[in-house]
Amino acid sequence: MKVGVIKEDAPGERRVALVPETVPKLHKAGAEVLVETGAGEAAWFPDSAYAEAGAAIVSGPELYDQADVILTVTRPGPATVSRLRAGQALFGLLAPLTNPELARSLADQGVTAVSLDGLPRRLSRAQPMDALSSQANVAGYKAVLVAAETYGRFFPLLITAAGTARPARLLVLGAGVAGLQAIGTARRLGAVVSGYDVRPATRTEVESVGATFIELDSAVSAEGEGGYARQLTDEERRAQQDELSGHIARHDIVITTAQVPGRRPPLLVTEDALKAMGPGSVLIDMGASALGGNVAGSEPGQTIVTDEGVTIVGADNLPATVPTAASNAYSRNISALLLAMTRDGALTVDLDDEIQAGVVITHDGKVVQQATAALLQPTSDGDADVDGTGN
Ligand code: NAD
């Protein structure tokens, strides 16, 4: 089996799917590793390091021609998809729930698509493969550094001859993997940190990393399937937004990380909440997306300063801005999954396996992963529910 590592082509993407350290592990399992020229350069892994680890450095066309399995970090663009051929396998964070049409075209091309975001993360044997967690961890850390850089004051309490600076008050909304890492990082920088989530189980986690948990009077349990949150009803959402606004106004920095799988990120910070924040306040919206984010008016990749002097940073692919650490972790995740699917030096697909039933999106010309296939079913109005809104 030949495993190819492509040079990512998405704008700003600096990660690489496999780092040199992981090459010998694949060799041991009987795989040959091909690396596209310059694939690891932006994450500070030169071609020479891959060659020393035993990989062959090849051009893009050679890689697509020869590789049986192609490893990528993010969802490939149309140029990459058009280069894939029937019988090839593509491993990456393909986000099929937010773009089921990609799954359909990969199935039509006869490509076996394996997406790490479909992993049943709670299975203990899946944990070394959990790229969503490893990348969310990097993102949560970096969000705090972006906040610190944007904020015009100190994070810690500082007592100096020139006076005393009070510590920054920082609120993290959404206490999943990214949120908990953001809380821990902000605490290490000396901020006074609060956290909030709709899943009641997060209270002890928030408190265990040193933050105060914010309890809302309107609280409902939004524990959904598999440990994820469910989408709130309109009424629940309005009550949550109203009550959160008062808490938001009392903080200098708000980092939002709230996500509901396959759905638009919930709006947590409304325009009215923004108006109530003091000048110099900072919001980092990790939920910013083309569909809208956790913060009213945020745009992915854009920094906006409101008329009231509040800076809103629409975070966009934060893990790509910590490329070496993010690639090291991702490489361990993707290789663990690939090795778990390798028998006698070849890729074997077994949809009866619980992990594979989650991650294998297309195989044998069909969209086989249930959640993605369901999105491609025509809805009552005859259209597929490709944006995950049910409309
Ligand atoms: P995520 O990225 O899907 O969402 C981030 C957080 O946003 C979640 O904690 C969610 O509850 C919260 N959220 C959603 N809607 C919200 C709203 N309206 N208001 C406030 N908060 C809202 O989450 P994640 O980081 O991927 O983690 C999801 C779950 O998976 C968690 O239960 C986590 O503990 C679990 N997990 C388990 C393992 C494991 O068992 N090994 C590994 C990773 C994650």
PDB file of C-alpha atoms in Angstrom, residues 62-270:
ATOM      1  CA  GLU A  62       3.207  11.440  -9.227  1.00  0.00           C
ATOM      2  CA  LEU A  63       1.518  11.316  -5.845  1.00  0.00           C
ATOM      3  CA  TYR A  64      -2.039  11.295  -7.215  1.00  0.00           C
ATOM      4  CA  ASP A  65      -1.022   8.729  -9.813  1.00  0.00           C
ATOM      5  CA  GLN A  66       0.694   6.277  -7.443  1.00  0.00           C
ATOM      6  CA  ALA A  67      -0.890   6.574  -3.998  1.00  0.00           C
ATOM      7  CA  ASP A  68      -3.516   4.065  -2.866  1.00  0.00           C
ATOM      8  CA  VAL A  69      -4.352   6.169   0.181  1.00  0.00           C
ATOM      9  CA  ILE A  70      -4.126   9.954   0.289  1.00  0.00           C
ATOM     10  CA  LEU A  71      -3.833  11.770   3.613  1.00  0.00           C
ATOM     11  CA  THR A  72      -5.058  15.340   3.935  1.00  0.00           C
ATOM     12  CA  VAL A  73      -5.894  17.670   6.809  1.00  0.00           C
ATOM     13  CA  THR A  74      -8.899  19.610   5.592  1.00  0.00           C
ATOM     14  CA  ARG A  75     -11.629  19.134   3.069  1.00  0.00           C
ATOM     15  CA  PRO A  76     -10.019  19.081  -0.381  1.00  0.00           C
ATOM     16  CA  GLY A  77     -10.896  21.754  -2.925  1.00  0.00           C
ATOM     17  CA  PRO A  78     -12.292  20.956  -6.389  1.00  0.00           C
ATOM     18  CA  ALA A  79      -8.786  20.802  -7.906  1.00  0.00           C
ATOM     19  CA  THR A  80      -7.760  18.006  -5.524  1.00  0.00           C
ATOM     20  CA  VAL A  81     -11.047  16.146  -5.877  1.00  0.00           C
ATOM     21  CA  SER A  82     -10.757  16.143  -9.651  1.00  0.00           C
ATOM     22  CA  ARG A  83      -7.330  14.459  -9.401  1.00  0.00           C
ATOM     23  CA  LEU A  84      -8.594  11.477  -7.384  1.00  0.00           C
ATOM     24  CA  ARG A  85      -9.346   8.218  -9.144  1.00  0.00           C
ATOM     25  CA  ALA A  86     -11.578   5.223  -8.538  1.00  0.00           C
ATOM     26  CA  GLY A  87     -10.176   2.798  -5.987  1.00  0.00           C
ATOM     27  CA  GLN A  88      -8.188   5.470  -4.147  1.00  0.00           C
ATOM     28  CA  ALA A  89      -8.906   6.242  -0.501  1.00  0.00           C
ATOM     29  CA  LEU A  90      -8.906   9.750   0.941  1.00  0.00           C
ATOM     30  CA  PHE A  91      -8.424  10.296   4.697  1.00  0.00           C
ATOM     31  CA  GLY A  92      -8.984  13.716   6.300  1.00  0.00           C
ATOM     32  CA  LEU A  93     -11.286  16.030   8.214  1.00  0.00           C
ATOM     33  CA  LEU A  94     -13.773  16.110   5.351  1.00  0.00           C
ATOM     34  CA  ALA A  95     -16.754  17.599   7.265  1.00  0.00           C
ATOM     35  CA  PRO A  96     -19.363  15.660   5.247  1.00  0.00           C
ATOM     36  CA  LEU A  97     -22.215  16.851   7.470  1.00  0.00           C
ATOM     37  CA  THR A  98     -21.675  20.444   6.421  1.00  0.00           C
ATOM     38  CA  ASN A  99     -20.927  19.511   2.807  1.00  0.00           C
ATOM     39  CA  PRO A 100     -22.694  16.276   1.894  1.00  0.00           C
ATOM     40  CA  GLU A 101     -22.380  17.153  -1.799  1.00  0.00           C
ATOM     41  CA  LEU A 102     -18.633  16.496  -1.541  1.00  0.00           C
ATOM     42  CA  ALA A 103     -19.431  13.007  -0.256  1.00  0.00           C
ATOM     43  CA  ARG A 104     -21.749  12.448  -3.177  1.00  0.00           C
ATOM     44  CA  SER A 105     -19.095  13.438  -5.713  1.00  0.00           C
ATOM     45  CA  LEU A 106     -16.419  11.300  -4.025  1.00  0.00           C
ATOM     46  CA  ALA A 107     -18.812   8.324  -4.095  1.00  0.00           C
ATOM     47  CA  ASP A 108     -19.541   8.969  -7.782  1.00  0.00           C
ATOM     48  CA  GLN A 109     -15.787   8.973  -8.456  1.00  0.00           C
ATOM     49  CA  GLY A 110     -15.401   5.601  -6.711  1.00  0.00           C
ATOM     50  CA  VAL A 111     -13.209   7.081  -3.972  1.00  0.00           C
ATOM     51  CA  THR A 112     -13.329   5.607  -0.450  1.00  0.00           C
ATOM     52  CA  ALA A 113     -13.605   8.706   1.751  1.00  0.00           C
ATOM     53  CA  VAL A 114     -12.666   8.372   5.418  1.00  0.00           C
ATOM     54  CA  SER A 115     -13.421  11.369   7.626  1.00  0.00           C
ATOM     55  CA  LEU A 116     -11.931  11.667  11.092  1.00  0.00           C
ATOM     56  CA  ASP A 117     -14.783  13.882  12.230  1.00  0.00           C
ATOM     57  CA  GLY A 118     -17.166  10.916  12.103  1.00  0.00           C
ATOM     58  CA  LEU A 119     -15.265   9.083  14.837  1.00  0.00           C
ATOM     59  CA  PRO A 120     -17.301   7.724  17.776  1.00  0.00           C
ATOM     60  CA  ARG A 121     -15.120   9.739  20.163  1.00  0.00           C
ATOM     61  CA  ARG A 122     -16.302   8.165  23.380  1.00  0.00           C
ATOM     62  CA  LEU A 123     -14.969   4.705  22.511  1.00  0.00           C
ATOM     63  CA  SER A 124     -11.739   4.318  24.392  1.00  0.00           C
ATOM     64  CA  ARG A 125      -9.979   2.628  21.451  1.00  0.00           C
ATOM     65  CA  ALA A 126     -10.931   5.657  19.272  1.00  0.00           C
ATOM     66  CA  GLN A 127      -9.193   8.176  21.495  1.00  0.00           C
ATOM     67  CA  PRO A 128      -5.766   8.109  19.830  1.00  0.00           C
ATOM     68  CA  MET A 129      -7.604   8.874  16.535  1.00  0.00           C
ATOM     69  CA  ASP A 130      -9.593  11.847  17.856  1.00  0.00           C
ATOM     70  CA  ALA A 131      -8.486  14.665  15.568  1.00  0.00           C
ATOM     71  CA  LEU A 132     -11.475  16.865  16.450  1.00  0.00           C
ATOM     72  CA  SER A 133     -10.251  16.936  20.041  1.00  0.00           C
ATOM     73  CA  SER A 134      -6.582  17.398  19.207  1.00  0.00           C
ATOM     74  CA  GLN A 135      -7.304  20.310  16.881  1.00  0.00           C
ATOM     75  CA  ALA A 136      -9.914  21.868  19.207  1.00  0.00           C
ATOM     76  CA  ASN A 137      -7.318  21.732  21.935  1.00  0.00           C
ATOM     77  CA  VAL A 138      -4.862  23.714  19.793  1.00  0.00           C
ATOM     78  CA  ALA A 139      -7.618  26.153  18.795  1.00  0.00           C
ATOM     79  CA  GLY A 140      -8.714  26.780  22.393  1.00  0.00           C
ATOM     80  CA  TYR A 141      -5.135  27.572  23.380  1.00  0.00           C
ATOM     81  CA  LYS A 142      -4.556  29.899  20.432  1.00  0.00           C
ATOM     82  CA  ALA A 143      -7.877  31.738  20.930  1.00  0.00           C
ATOM     83  CA  VAL A 144      -6.617  32.968  24.292  1.00  0.00           C
ATOM     84  CA  LEU A 145      -3.341  34.184  22.790  1.00  0.00           C
ATOM     85  CA  VAL A 146      -5.279  36.073  20.097  1.00  0.00           C
ATOM     86  CA  ALA A 147      -7.463  37.599  22.826  1.00  0.00           C
ATOM     87  CA  ALA A 148      -4.401  38.628  24.846  1.00  0.00           C
ATOM     88  CA  GLU A 149      -2.820  40.229  21.805  1.00  0.00           C
ATOM     89  CA  THR A 150      -6.001  42.126  20.927  1.00  0.00           C
ATOM     90  CA  TYR A 151      -6.831  43.256  24.472  1.00  0.00           C
ATOM     91  CA  GLY A 152      -5.357  46.618  25.453  1.00  0.00           C
ATOM     92  CA  ARG A 153      -4.655  45.665  29.067  1.00  0.00           C
ATOM     93  CA  PHE A 154      -2.961  42.971  31.127  1.00  0.00           C
ATOM     94  CA  PHE A 155      -4.492  39.562  31.853  1.00  0.00           C
ATOM     95  CA  PRO A 156      -3.012  39.126  35.378  1.00  0.00           C
ATOM     96  CA  LEU A 157      -3.294  41.263  38.465  1.00  0.00           C
ATOM     97  CA  LEU A 158      -0.106  43.343  38.365  1.00  0.00           C
ATOM     98  CA  ILE A 159       1.133  45.468  41.222  1.00  0.00           C
ATOM     99  CA  THR A 160       3.917  47.747  40.073  1.00  0.00           C
ATOM    100  CA  ALA A 161       5.445  51.096  41.107  1.00  0.00           C
ATOM    101  CA  ALA A 162       3.333  52.637  38.340  1.00  0.00           C
ATOM    102  CA  GLY A 163       0.125  51.364  39.880  1.00  0.00           C
ATOM    103  CA  THR A 164      -2.037  48.288  40.173  1.00  0.00           C
ATOM    104  CA  ALA A 165      -3.747  46.655  37.194  1.00  0.00           C
ATOM    105  CA  ARG A 166      -6.788  44.562  37.939  1.00  0.00           C
ATOM    106  CA  PRO A 167      -6.929  41.150  36.269  1.00  0.00           C
ATOM    107  CA  ALA A 168      -8.932  40.705  33.082  1.00  0.00           C
ATOM    108  CA  ARG A 169     -12.355  39.106  33.471  1.00  0.00           C
ATOM    109  CA  LEU A 170     -12.729  36.471  30.800  1.00  0.00           C
ATOM    110  CA  LEU A 171     -15.821  34.415  29.954  1.00  0.00           C
ATOM    111  CA  VAL A 172     -15.769  31.219  27.899  1.00  0.00           C
ATOM    112  CA  LEU A 173     -19.111  30.220  26.344  1.00  0.00           C
ATOM    113  CA  GLY A 174     -19.183  26.541  25.397  1.00  0.00           C
ATOM    114  CA  ALA A 175     -17.081  24.223  27.550  1.00  0.00           C
ATOM    115  CA  GLY A 176     -16.190  21.370  25.212  1.00  0.00           C
ATOM    116  CA  VAL A 177     -12.597  20.502  24.370  1.00  0.00           C
ATOM    117  CA  ALA A 178     -11.713  23.968  22.984  1.00  0.00           C
ATOM    118  CA  GLY A 179     -13.519  25.816  25.765  1.00  0.00           C
ATOM    119  CA  LEU A 180     -11.827  23.866  28.552  1.00  0.00           C
ATOM    120  CA  GLN A 181      -8.413  24.436  26.977  1.00  0.00           C
ATOM    121  CA  ALA A 182      -9.216  28.160  26.622  1.00  0.00           C
ATOM    122  CA  ILE A 183     -10.178  28.316  30.303  1.00  0.00           C
ATOM    123  CA  GLY A 184      -6.959  26.592  31.379  1.00  0.00           C
ATOM    124  CA  THR A 185      -4.797  28.805  29.163  1.00  0.00           C
ATOM    125  CA  ALA A 186      -6.491  32.028  30.307  1.00  0.00           C
ATOM    126  CA  ARG A 187      -6.046  30.959  33.931  1.00  0.00           C
ATOM    127  CA  ARG A 188      -2.338  30.342  33.313  1.00  0.00           C
ATOM    128  CA  LEU A 189      -2.077  33.905  31.950  1.00  0.00           C
ATOM    129  CA  GLY A 190      -3.664  35.199  35.149  1.00  0.00           C
ATOM    130  CA  ALA A 191      -7.193  36.161  34.059  1.00  0.00           C
ATOM    131  CA  VAL A 192     -10.219  35.653  36.289  1.00  0.00           C
ATOM    132  CA  VAL A 193     -12.237  33.147  34.284  1.00  0.00           C
ATOM    133  CA  SER A 194     -15.889  32.090  34.122  1.00  0.00           C
ATOM    134  CA  GLY A 195     -17.389  29.406  31.924  1.00  0.00           C
ATOM    135  CA  TYR A 196     -20.852  28.447  30.703  1.00  0.00           C
ATOM    136  CA  ASP A 197     -22.331  25.591  28.692  1.00  0.00           C
ATOM    137  CA  VAL A 198     -25.820  24.217  28.040  1.00  0.00           C
ATOM    138  CA  ARG A 199     -24.750  20.721  29.078  1.00  0.00           C
ATOM    139  CA  PRO A 200     -25.033  20.564  32.894  1.00  0.00           C
ATOM    140  CA  ALA A 201     -22.288  17.907  33.011  1.00  0.00           C
ATOM    141  CA  THR A 202     -19.727  20.574  32.127  1.00  0.00           C
ATOM    142  CA  ARG A 203     -20.053  22.325  35.479  1.00  0.00           C
ATOM    143  CA  THR A 204     -17.558  20.067  37.253  1.00  0.00           C
ATOM    144  CA  GLU A 205     -15.198  20.183  34.252  1.00  0.00           C
ATOM    145  CA  VAL A 206     -15.268  23.992  34.204  1.00  0.00           C
ATOM    146  CA  GLU A 207     -14.626  24.125  37.929  1.00  0.00           C
ATOM    147  CA  SER A 208     -11.842  21.552  37.732  1.00  0.00           C
ATOM    148  CA  VAL A 209      -9.823  23.811  35.386  1.00  0.00           C
ATOM    149  CA  GLY A 210     -10.182  26.747  37.770  1.00  0.00           C
ATOM    150  CA  ALA A 211     -13.129  28.759  36.439  1.00  0.00           C
ATOM    151  CA  THR A 212     -16.454  29.754  37.980  1.00  0.00           C
ATOM    152  CA  PHE A 213     -19.458  28.123  36.302  1.00  0.00           C
ATOM    153  CA  ILE A 214     -22.253  30.493  35.321  1.00  0.00           C
ATOM    154  CA  GLU A 215     -25.670  29.046  36.079  1.00  0.00           C
ATOM    155  CA  LEU A 216     -28.622  30.554  34.214  1.00  0.00           C
ATOM    156  CA  ASP A 217     -32.075  30.713  35.850  1.00  0.00           C
ATOM    157  CA  SER A 218     -33.541  29.785  32.464  1.00  0.00           C
ATOM    158  CA  ALA A 219     -31.209  26.763  32.285  1.00  0.00           C
ATOM    159  CA  VAL A 220     -32.498  23.718  30.426  1.00  0.00           C
ATOM    160  CA  SER A 221     -30.524  20.547  29.986  1.00  0.00           C
ATOM    161  CA  ALA A 222     -29.461  20.459  26.345  1.00  0.00           C
ATOM    162  CA  GLU A 223     -27.502  17.227  26.635  1.00  0.00           C
ATOM    163  CA  GLY A 224     -27.903  15.664  23.198  1.00  0.00           C
ATOM    164  CA  GLU A 225     -26.697  12.375  21.746  1.00  0.00           C
ATOM    165  CA  GLY A 226     -23.143  11.127  22.281  1.00  0.00           C
ATOM    166  CA  GLY A 227     -22.266  13.860  24.777  1.00  0.00           C
ATOM    167  CA  TYR A 228     -22.951  16.665  22.274  1.00  0.00           C
ATOM    168  CA  ALA A 229     -25.398  19.500  22.819  1.00  0.00           C
ATOM    169  CA  ARG A 230     -28.757  19.508  21.053  1.00  0.00           C
ATOM    170  CA  GLN A 231     -30.068  22.564  19.247  1.00  0.00           C
ATOM    171  CA  LEU A 232     -32.171  24.795  21.546  1.00  0.00           C
ATOM    172  CA  THR A 233     -35.755  25.668  20.656  1.00  0.00           C
ATOM    173  CA  ASP A 234     -36.378  29.301  19.650  1.00  0.00           C
ATOM    174  CA  GLU A 235     -37.884  30.039  23.053  1.00  0.00           C
ATOM    175  CA  GLU A 236     -35.006  28.425  24.954  1.00  0.00           C
ATOM    176  CA  ARG A 237     -32.505  30.274  22.784  1.00  0.00           C
ATOM    177  CA  ARG A 238     -34.110  33.686  23.416  1.00  0.00           C
ATOM    178  CA  ALA A 239     -34.204  33.089  27.189  1.00  0.00           C
ATOM    179  CA  GLN A 240     -30.556  32.032  27.100  1.00  0.00           C
ATOM    180  CA  GLN A 241     -29.483  35.061  25.052  1.00  0.00           C
ATOM    181  CA  ASP A 242     -31.356  37.492  27.331  1.00  0.00           C
ATOM    182  CA  GLU A 243     -29.867  36.083  30.484  1.00  0.00           C
ATOM    183  CA  LEU A 244     -26.360  35.716  29.083  1.00  0.00           C
ATOM    184  CA  SER A 245     -26.315  39.383  28.022  1.00  0.00           C
ATOM    185  CA  GLY A 246     -25.971  40.580  31.616  1.00  0.00           C
ATOM    186  CA  HIS A 247     -23.036  38.227  32.225  1.00  0.00           C
ATOM    187  CA  ILE A 248     -21.350  39.193  28.953  1.00  0.00           C
ATOM    188  CA  ALA A 249     -21.514  42.903  29.869  1.00  0.00           C
ATOM    189  CA  ARG A 250     -19.587  42.194  33.090  1.00  0.00           C
ATOM    190  CA  HIS A 251     -16.626  40.648  31.239  1.00  0.00           C
ATOM    191  CA  ASP A 252     -13.709  42.211  29.352  1.00  0.00           C
ATOM    192  CA  ILE A 253     -13.131  39.261  27.068  1.00  0.00           C
ATOM    193  CA  VAL A 254     -15.558  36.628  25.794  1.00  0.00           C
ATOM    194  CA  ILE A 255     -14.402  33.533  23.904  1.00  0.00           C
ATOM    195  CA  THR A 256     -17.225  31.589  22.265  1.00  0.00           C
ATOM    196  CA  THR A 257     -16.800  27.946  21.235  1.00  0.00           C
ATOM    197  CA  ALA A 258     -20.406  26.687  21.051  1.00  0.00           C
ATOM    198  CA  GLN A 259     -21.158  24.144  18.347  1.00  0.00           C
ATOM    199  CA  VAL A 260     -23.979  21.723  17.619  1.00  0.00           C
ATOM    200  CA  PRO A 261     -22.821  18.947  15.251  1.00  0.00           C
ATOM    201  CA  GLY A 262     -24.037  19.424  11.682  1.00  0.00           C
ATOM    202  CA  ARG A 263     -25.973  22.591  12.571  1.00  0.00           C
ATOM    203  CA  ARG A 264     -25.371  26.305  12.363  1.00  0.00           C
ATOM    204  CA  PRO A 265     -23.470  27.492  15.466  1.00  0.00           C
ATOM    205  CA  PRO A 266     -25.937  28.925  18.025  1.00  0.00           C
ATOM    206  CA  LEU A 267     -26.043  32.714  18.388  1.00  0.00           C
ATOM    207  CA  LEU A 268     -25.039  33.471  21.985  1.00  0.00           C
ATOM    208  CA  VAL A 269     -23.941  37.126  21.840  1.00  0.00           C
ATOM    209  CA  THR A 270     -26.648  39.302  20.306  1.00  0.00           C
TER     210      THR A 270
END
